[in-house]
PDB file of C-alpha atoms in Angstrom:
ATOM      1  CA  UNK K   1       0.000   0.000   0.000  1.00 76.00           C
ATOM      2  CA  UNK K   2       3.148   2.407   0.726  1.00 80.00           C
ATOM      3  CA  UNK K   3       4.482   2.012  -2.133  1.00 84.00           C
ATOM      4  CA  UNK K   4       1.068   2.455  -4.292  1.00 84.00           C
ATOM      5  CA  UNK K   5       1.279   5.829  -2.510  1.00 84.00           C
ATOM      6  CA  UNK K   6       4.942   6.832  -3.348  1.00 86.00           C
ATOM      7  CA  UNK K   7       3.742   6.680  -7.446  1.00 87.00           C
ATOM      8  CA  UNK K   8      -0.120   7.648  -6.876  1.00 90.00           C
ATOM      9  CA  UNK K   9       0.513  11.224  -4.822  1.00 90.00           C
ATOM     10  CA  UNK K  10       3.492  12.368  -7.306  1.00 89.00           C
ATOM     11  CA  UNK K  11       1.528  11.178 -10.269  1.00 91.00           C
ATOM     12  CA  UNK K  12      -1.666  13.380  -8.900  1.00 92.00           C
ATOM     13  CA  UNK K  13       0.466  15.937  -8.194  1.00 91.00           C
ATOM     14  CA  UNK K  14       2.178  15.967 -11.872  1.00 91.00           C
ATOM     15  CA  UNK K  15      -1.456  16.058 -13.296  1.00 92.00           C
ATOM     16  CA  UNK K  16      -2.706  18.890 -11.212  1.00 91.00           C
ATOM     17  CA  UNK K  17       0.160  21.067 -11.664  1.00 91.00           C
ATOM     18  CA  UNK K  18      -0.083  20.124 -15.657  1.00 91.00           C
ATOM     19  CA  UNK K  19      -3.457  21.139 -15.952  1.00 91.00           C
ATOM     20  CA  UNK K  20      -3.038  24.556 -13.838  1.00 89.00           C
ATOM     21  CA  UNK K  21      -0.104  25.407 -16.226  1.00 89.00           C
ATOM     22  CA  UNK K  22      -2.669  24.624 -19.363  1.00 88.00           C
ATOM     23  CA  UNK K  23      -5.265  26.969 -18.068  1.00 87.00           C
ATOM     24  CA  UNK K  24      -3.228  29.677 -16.473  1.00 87.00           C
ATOM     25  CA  UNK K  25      -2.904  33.201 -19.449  1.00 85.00           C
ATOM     26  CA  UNK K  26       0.396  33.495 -20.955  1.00 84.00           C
ATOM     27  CA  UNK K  27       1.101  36.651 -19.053  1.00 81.00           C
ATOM     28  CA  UNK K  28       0.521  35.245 -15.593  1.00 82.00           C
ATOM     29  CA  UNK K  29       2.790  32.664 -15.894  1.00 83.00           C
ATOM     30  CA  UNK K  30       6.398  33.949 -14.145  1.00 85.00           C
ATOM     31  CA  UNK K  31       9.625  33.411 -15.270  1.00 86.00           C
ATOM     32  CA  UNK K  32       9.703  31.520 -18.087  1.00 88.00           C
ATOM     33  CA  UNK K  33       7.233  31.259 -20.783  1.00 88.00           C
ATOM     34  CA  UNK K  34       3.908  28.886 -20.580  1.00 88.00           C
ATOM     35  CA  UNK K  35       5.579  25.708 -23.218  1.00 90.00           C
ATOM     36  CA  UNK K  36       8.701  26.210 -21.044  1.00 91.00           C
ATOM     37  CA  UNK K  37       7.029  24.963 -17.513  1.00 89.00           C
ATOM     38  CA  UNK K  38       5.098  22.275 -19.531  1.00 90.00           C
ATOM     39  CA  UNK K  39       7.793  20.797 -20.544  1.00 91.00           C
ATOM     40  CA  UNK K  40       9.554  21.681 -17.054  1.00 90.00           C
ATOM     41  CA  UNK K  41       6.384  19.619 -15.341  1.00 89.00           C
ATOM     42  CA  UNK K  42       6.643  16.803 -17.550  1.00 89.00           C
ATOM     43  CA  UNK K  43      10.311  15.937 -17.651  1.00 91.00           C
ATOM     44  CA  UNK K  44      11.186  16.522 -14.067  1.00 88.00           C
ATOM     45  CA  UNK K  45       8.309  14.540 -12.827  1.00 82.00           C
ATOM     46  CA  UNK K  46       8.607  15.021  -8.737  1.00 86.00           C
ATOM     47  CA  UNK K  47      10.723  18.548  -8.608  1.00 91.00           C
ATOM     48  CA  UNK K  48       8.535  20.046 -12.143  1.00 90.00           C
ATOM     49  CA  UNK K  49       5.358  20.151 -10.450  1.00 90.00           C
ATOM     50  CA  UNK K  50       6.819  21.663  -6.838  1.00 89.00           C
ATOM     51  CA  UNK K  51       8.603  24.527  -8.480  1.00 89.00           C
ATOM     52  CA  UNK K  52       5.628  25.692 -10.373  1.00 85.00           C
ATOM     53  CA  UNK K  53       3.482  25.380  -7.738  1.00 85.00           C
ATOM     54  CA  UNK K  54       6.112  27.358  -5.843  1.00 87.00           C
ATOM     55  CA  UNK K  55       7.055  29.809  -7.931  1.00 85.00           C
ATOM     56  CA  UNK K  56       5.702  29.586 -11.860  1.00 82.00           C
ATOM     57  CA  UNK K  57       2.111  31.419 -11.580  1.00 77.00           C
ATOM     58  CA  UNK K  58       1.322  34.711 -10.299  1.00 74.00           C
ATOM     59  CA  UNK K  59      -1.245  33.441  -7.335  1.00 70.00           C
ATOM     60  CA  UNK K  60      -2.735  36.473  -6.017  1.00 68.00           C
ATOM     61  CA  UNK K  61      -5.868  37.700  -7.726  1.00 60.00           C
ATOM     62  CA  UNK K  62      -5.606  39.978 -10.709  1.00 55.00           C
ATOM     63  CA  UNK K  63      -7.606  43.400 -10.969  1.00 59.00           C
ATOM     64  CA  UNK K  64     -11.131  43.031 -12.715  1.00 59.00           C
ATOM     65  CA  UNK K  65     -11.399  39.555 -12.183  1.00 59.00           C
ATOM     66  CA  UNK K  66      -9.580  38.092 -14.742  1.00 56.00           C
ATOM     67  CA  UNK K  67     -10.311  34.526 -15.848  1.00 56.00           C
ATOM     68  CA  UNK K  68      -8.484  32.131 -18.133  1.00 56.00           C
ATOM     69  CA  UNK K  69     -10.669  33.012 -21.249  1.00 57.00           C
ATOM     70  CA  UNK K  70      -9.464  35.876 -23.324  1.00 57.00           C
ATOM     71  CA  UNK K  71     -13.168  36.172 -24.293  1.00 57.00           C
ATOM     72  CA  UNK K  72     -14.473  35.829 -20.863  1.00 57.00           C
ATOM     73  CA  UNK K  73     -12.236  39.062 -19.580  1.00 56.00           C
ATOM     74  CA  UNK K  74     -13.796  41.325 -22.242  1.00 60.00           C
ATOM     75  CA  UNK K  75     -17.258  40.175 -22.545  1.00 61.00           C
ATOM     76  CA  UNK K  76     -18.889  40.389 -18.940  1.00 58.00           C
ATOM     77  CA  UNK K  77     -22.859  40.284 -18.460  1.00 58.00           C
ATOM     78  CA  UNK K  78     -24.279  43.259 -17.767  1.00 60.00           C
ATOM     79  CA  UNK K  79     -27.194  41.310 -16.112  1.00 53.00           C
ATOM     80  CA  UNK K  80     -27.326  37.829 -15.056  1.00 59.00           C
ATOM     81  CA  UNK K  81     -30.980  36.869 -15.018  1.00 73.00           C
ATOM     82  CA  UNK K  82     -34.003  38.522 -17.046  1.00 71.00           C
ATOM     83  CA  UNK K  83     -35.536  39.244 -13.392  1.00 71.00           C
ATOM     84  CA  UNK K  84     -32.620  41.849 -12.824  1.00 73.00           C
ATOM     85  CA  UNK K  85     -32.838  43.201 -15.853  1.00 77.00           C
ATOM     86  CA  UNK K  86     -34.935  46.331 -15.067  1.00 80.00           C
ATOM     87  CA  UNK K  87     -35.303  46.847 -19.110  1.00 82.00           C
ATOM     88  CA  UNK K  88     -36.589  43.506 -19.606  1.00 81.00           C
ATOM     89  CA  UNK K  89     -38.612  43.859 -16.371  1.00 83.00           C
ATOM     90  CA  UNK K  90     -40.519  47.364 -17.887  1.00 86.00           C
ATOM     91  CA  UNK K  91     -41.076  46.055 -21.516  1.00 85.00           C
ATOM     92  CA  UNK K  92     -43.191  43.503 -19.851  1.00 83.00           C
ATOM     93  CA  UNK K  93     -45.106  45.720 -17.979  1.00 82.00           C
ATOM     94  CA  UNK K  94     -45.994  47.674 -20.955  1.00 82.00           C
ATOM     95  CA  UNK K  95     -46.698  44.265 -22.698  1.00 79.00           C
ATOM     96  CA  UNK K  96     -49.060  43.140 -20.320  1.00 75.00           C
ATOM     97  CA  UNK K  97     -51.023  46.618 -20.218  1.00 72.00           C
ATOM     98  CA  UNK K  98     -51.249  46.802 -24.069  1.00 72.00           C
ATOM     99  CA  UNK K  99     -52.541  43.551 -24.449  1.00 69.00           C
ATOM    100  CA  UNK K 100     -54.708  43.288 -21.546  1.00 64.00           C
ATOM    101  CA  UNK K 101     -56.837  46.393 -22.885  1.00 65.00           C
ATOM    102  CA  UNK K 102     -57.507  44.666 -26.287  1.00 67.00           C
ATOM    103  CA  UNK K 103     -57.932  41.309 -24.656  1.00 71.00           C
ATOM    104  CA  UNK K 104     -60.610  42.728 -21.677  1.00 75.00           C
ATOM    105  CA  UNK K 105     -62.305  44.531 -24.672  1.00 79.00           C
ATOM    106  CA  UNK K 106     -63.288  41.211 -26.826  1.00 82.00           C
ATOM    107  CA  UNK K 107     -63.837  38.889 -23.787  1.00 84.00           C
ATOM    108  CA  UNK K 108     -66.498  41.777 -22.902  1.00 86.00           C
ATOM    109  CA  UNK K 109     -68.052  41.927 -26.478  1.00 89.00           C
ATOM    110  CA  UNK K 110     -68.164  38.279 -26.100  1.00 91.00           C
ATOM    111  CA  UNK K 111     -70.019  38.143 -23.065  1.00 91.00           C
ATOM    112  CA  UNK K 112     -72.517  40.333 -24.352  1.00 94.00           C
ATOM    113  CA  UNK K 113     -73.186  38.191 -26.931  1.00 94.00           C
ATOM    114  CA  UNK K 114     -73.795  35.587 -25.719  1.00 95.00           C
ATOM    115  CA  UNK K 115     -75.605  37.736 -22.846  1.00 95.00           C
ATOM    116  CA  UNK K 116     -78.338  38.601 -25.570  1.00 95.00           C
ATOM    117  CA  UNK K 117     -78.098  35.471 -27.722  1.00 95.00           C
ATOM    118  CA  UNK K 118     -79.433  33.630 -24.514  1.00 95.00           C
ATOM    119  CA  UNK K 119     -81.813  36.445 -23.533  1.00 95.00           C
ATOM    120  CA  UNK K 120     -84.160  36.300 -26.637  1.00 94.00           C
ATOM    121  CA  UNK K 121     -83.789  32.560 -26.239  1.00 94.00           C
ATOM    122  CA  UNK K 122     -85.026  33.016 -23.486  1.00 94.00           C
ATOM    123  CA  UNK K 123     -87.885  35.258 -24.587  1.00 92.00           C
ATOM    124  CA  UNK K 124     -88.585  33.168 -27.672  1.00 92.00           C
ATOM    125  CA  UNK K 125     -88.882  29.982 -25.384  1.00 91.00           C
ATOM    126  CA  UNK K 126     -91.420  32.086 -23.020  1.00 90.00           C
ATOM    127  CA  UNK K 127     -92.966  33.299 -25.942  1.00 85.00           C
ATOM    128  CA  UNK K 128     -93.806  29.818 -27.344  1.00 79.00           C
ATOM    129  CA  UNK K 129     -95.182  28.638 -23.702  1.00 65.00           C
ATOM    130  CA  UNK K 130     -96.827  24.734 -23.819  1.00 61.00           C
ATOM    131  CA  UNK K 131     -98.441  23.346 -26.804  1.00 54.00           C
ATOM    132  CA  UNK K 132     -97.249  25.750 -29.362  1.00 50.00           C
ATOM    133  CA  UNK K 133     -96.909  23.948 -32.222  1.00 49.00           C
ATOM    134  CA  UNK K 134     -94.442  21.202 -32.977  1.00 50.00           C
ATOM    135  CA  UNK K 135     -90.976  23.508 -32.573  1.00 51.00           C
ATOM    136  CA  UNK K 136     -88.267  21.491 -30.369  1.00 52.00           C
ATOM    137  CA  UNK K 137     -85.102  22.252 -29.169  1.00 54.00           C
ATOM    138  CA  UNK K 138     -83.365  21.799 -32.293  1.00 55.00           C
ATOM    139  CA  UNK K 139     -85.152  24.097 -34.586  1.00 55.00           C
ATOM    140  CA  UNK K 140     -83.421  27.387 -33.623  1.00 60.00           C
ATOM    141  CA  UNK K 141     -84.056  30.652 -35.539  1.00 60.00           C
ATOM    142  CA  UNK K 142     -80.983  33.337 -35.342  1.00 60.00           C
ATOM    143  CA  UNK K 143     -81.414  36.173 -32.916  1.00 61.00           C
ATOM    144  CA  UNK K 144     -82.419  39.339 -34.451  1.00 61.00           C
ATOM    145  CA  UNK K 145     -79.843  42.366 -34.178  1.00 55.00           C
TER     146      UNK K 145
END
């Protein structure tokens, strides 16, 4: 088990430090240039690894919260979600007004139609009252306007 350990932790350690070198910008590497500590990593398996971790990277922070994308450090969100957006957030109030006029004004047309369409219906059946000649349900005469 010991001796599993003595390749396992340098191997992990080789891998890590490999994959930080990948993903670390050009200009934040220190020293030597980027291809220079890959190959540094990778030949001097144990010791390649330490001295980058040591001293190859700049490891405090950069201003404006750089990241390892080029694109990524000059194309930051204004907004994150739609519901932040206080743009987004307007145009749907406006939406919502403008649409809820036009759709309250047919739903009330609508209803009074059908309000008067059952009203003389209504009327007509009244109108009829028992043993009025041989008219049933189906024979239906449109409502006069």
């Amino acid at each position: 088990m010991f001796r599993a350990l003595l390749f396992i932790i340098p191997l992990a350690l080789t891998i890590y430090a490999f994959i930080d070198c990948l993903n670390t910008p050009e200009d934040e590497a220190k020293h030597l240039p980027k291809i220079a500590w890959v190959f540094i990593i990778l030949l001097f398996w144990i010791v390649g690894p330490i001295v980058w971790l040591a001293a190859g990277k700049v490891r405090t922070p950069p201003e404006g919260g750089r990241t390892p994308s080029e694109w990524h450090r000059n194309h930051k969100p204004k907004y994150v979600a739609p519901d932040d957006n206080p743009e987004f957030l307007q145009s749907l109030r406006e939406n919502a007004a403008s649409s809820k006029d036009v759709k309250d004004e047919s739903l009330l047309k609508d209803w009074e139609a059908d309000l008067r369409r059952r009203e003389e219906e209504i009327k007509r059946r009244e109108g009829e009252g028992p043993g009025a000649g041989d008219a049933g349900p189906n024979d239906e005469t449109p409502p006069s306007k």
